[in-house]
mmCIF file of C-alpha atoms in Angstrom:
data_model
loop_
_atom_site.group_PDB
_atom_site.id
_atom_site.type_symbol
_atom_site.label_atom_id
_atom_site.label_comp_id
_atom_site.label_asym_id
_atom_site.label_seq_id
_atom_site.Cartn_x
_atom_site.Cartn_y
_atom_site.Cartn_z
ATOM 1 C CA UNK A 1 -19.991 -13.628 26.205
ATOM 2 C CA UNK A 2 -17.467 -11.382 28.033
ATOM 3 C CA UNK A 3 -17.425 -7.557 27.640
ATOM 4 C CA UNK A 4 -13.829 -8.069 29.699
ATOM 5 C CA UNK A 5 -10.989 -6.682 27.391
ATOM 6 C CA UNK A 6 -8.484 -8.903 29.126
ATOM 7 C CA UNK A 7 -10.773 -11.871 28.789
ATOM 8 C CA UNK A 8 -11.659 -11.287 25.637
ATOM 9 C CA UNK A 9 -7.441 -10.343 24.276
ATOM 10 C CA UNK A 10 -6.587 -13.704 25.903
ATOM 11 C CA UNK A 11 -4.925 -16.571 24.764
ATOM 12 C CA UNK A 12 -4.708 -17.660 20.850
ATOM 13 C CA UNK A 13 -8.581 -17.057 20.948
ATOM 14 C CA UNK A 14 -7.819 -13.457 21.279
ATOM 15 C CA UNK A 15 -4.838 -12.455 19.780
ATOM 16 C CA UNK A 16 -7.018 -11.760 15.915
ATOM 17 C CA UNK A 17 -8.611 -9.067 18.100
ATOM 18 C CA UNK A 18 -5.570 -7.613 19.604
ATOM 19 C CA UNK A 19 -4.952 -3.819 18.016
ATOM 20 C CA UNK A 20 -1.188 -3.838 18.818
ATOM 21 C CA UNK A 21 -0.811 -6.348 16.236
ATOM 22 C CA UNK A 22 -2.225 -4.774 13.642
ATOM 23 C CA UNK A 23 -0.603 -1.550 14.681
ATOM 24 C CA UNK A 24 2.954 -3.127 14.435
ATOM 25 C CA UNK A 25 2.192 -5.018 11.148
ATOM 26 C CA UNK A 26 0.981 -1.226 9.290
ATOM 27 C CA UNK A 27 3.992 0.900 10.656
ATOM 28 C CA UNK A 28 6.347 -2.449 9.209
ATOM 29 C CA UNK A 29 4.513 -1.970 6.024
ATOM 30 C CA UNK A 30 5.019 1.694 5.969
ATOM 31 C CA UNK A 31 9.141 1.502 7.502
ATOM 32 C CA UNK A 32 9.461 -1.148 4.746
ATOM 33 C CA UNK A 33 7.988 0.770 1.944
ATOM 34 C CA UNK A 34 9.843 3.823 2.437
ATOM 35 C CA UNK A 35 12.537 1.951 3.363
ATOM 36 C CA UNK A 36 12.391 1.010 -0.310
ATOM 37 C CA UNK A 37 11.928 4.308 -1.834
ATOM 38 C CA UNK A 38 14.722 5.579 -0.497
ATOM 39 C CA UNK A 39 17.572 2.805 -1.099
ATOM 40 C CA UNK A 40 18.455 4.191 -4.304
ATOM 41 C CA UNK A 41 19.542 7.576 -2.628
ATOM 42 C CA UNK A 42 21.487 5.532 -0.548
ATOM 43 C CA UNK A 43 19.133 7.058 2.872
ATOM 44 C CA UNK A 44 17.518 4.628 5.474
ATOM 45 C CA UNK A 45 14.378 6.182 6.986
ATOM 46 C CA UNK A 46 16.431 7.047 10.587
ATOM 47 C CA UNK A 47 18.696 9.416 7.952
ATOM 48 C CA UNK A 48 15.290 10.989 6.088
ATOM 49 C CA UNK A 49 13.772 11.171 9.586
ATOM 50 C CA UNK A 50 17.340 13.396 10.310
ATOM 51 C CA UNK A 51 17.247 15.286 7.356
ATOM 52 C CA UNK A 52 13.428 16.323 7.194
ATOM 53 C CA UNK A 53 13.822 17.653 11.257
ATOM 54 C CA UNK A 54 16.724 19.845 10.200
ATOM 55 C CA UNK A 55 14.947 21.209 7.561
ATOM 56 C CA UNK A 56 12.471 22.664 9.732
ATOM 57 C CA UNK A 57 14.514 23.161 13.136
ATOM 58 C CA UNK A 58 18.621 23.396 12.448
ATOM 59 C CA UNK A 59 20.711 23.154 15.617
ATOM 60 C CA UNK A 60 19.586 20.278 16.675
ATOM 61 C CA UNK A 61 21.191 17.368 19.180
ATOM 62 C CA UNK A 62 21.297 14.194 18.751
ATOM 63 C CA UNK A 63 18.737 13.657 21.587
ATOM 64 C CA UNK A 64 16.515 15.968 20.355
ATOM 65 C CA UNK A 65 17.158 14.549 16.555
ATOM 66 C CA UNK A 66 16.659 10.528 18.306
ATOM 67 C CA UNK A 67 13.422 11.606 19.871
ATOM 68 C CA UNK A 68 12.538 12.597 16.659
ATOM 69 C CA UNK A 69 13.223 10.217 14.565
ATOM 70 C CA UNK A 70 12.044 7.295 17.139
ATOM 71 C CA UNK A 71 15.446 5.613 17.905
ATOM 72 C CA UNK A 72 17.539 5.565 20.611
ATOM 73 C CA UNK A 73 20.159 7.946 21.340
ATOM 74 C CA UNK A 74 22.916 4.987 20.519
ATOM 75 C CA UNK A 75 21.288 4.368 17.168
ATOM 76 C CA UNK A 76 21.344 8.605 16.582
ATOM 77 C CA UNK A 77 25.072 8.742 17.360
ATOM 78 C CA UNK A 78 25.499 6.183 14.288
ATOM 79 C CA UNK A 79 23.275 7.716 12.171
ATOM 80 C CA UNK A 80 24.903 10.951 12.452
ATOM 81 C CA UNK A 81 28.150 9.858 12.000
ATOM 82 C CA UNK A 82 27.000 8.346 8.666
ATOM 83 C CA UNK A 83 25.165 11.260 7.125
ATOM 84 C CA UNK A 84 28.301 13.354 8.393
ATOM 85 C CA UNK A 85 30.742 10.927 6.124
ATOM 86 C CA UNK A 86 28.287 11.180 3.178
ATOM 87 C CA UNK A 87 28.389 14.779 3.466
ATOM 88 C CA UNK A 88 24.710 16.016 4.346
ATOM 89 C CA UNK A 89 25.005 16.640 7.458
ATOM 90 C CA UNK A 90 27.522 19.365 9.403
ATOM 91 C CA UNK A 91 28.034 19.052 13.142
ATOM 92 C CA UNK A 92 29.872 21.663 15.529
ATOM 93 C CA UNK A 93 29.990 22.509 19.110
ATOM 94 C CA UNK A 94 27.018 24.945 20.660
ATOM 95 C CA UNK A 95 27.651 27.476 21.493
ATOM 96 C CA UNK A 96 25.979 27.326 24.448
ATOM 97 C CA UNK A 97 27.234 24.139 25.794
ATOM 98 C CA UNK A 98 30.627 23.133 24.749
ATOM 99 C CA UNK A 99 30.136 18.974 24.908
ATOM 100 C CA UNK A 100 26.868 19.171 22.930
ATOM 101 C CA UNK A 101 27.140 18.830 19.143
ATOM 102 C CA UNK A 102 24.238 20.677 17.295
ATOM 103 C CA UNK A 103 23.735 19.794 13.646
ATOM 104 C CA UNK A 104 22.693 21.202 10.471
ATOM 105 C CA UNK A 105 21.698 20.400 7.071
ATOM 106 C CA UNK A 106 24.972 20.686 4.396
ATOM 107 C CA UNK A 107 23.903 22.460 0.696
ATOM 108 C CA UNK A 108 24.069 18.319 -0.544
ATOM 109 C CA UNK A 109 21.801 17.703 2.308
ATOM 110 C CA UNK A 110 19.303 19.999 1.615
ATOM 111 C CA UNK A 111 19.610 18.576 -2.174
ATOM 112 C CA UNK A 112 19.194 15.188 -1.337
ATOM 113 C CA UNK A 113 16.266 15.953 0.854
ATOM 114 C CA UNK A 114 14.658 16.894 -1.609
ATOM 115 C CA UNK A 115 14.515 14.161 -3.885
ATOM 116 C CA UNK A 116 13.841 12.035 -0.915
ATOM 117 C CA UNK A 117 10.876 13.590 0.605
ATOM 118 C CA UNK A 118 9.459 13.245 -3.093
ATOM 119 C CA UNK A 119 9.860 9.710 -2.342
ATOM 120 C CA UNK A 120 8.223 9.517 0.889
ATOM 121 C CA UNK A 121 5.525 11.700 0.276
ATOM 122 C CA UNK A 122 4.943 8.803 -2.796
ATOM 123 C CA UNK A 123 4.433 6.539 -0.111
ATOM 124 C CA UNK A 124 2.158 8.610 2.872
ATOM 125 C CA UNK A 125 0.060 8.977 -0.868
ATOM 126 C CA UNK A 126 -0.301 5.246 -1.735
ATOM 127 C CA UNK A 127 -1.777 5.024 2.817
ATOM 128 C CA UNK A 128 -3.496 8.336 2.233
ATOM 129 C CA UNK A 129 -5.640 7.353 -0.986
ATOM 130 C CA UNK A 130 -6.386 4.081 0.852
ATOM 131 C CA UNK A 131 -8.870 6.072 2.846
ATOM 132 C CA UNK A 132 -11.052 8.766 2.411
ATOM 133 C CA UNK A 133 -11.190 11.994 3.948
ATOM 134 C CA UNK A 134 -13.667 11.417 6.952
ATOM 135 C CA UNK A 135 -11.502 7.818 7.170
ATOM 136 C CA UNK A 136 -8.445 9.674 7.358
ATOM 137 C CA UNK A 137 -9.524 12.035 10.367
ATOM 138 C CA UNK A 138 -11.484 9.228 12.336
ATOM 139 C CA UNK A 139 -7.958 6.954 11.788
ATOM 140 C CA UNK A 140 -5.697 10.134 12.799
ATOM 141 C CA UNK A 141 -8.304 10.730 15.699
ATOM 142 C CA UNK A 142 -7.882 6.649 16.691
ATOM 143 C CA UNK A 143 -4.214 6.549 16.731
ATOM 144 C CA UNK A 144 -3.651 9.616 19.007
ATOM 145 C CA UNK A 145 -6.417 8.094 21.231
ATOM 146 C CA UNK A 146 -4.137 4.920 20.916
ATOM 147 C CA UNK A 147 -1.499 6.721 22.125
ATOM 148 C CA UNK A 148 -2.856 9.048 24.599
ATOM 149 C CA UNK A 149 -4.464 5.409 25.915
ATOM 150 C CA UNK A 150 -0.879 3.744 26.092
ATOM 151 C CA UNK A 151 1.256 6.554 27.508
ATOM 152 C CA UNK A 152 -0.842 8.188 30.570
ATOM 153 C CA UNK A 153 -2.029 11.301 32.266
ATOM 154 C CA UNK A 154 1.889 12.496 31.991
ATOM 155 C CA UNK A 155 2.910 11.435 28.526
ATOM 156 C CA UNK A 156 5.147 8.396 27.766
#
């Protein structure tokens, strides 16, 4: 038997082996479950992802907020413009550069956050418990070695 990882990944005999699968299919579960737990509040998890960042970090951009939250700049500029119109958000010029909009969390914002992270941290409980605590560091360790493994001596 091969020890190759290509030969061994390949074809349909492979692809029960492949990790990327099973990567994609728990971070669906997890986007889908919060998802969930935040419908009623009328978030998605880009906004939460928005809110929690300003929280610790106001000021922001919307690059800086899109990096952060794991979308593209595009999908930031949208998500922005609806937590702005819901009132949560408040965006002005910098005041270092004119063109760049920084943002920061409204007084609603910082209430709605609230109830929200309550519902997220509901969720990261339900993964956590699913594991115990040596588990937990050996699958934290695994997925940054995933990472560090997919993005390369300079990052991704």
């Amino acid at each position: 038997m091969s020890t190759d990882p290509a030969a061994l990944l390949a074809g349909a005999a492979g692809s029960g082996l492949r990790l990327g699968l099973a990567l994609k299919l728990a971070e669906q579960a997890m986007m889908a479950a919060k998802a969930e737990a935040l419908r009623e509040l009328e978030l998605t998890v880009p906004q939460y992802a928005v809110l929690l960042q300003l929280s610790e970090k106001t000021g922001m951009s919307g690059a800086q907020l899109a990096r952060g939250a794991a979308v593209t700049p595009q999908t930031m500029a949208g998500v922005l413009a609806n937590l702005e119109a819901k009132g949560l958000i408040v965006r002005e010029p910098s005041e270092l550069h004119g063109k760049v909009l920084v943002t920061r969390l409204s007084e609603p914002g910082r209430a709605r956050l609230i109830e929200a992270d309550a519902r997220a941290v509901a969720v990261e409980s339900a993964l956590w418990s699913a594991f115990d605590d040596t588990e937990r560091e050996q699958f934290r360790t695994f997925l940054h070695r995933a990472a560090a493994a997919l993005s390369g001596p300079d990052g991704p």
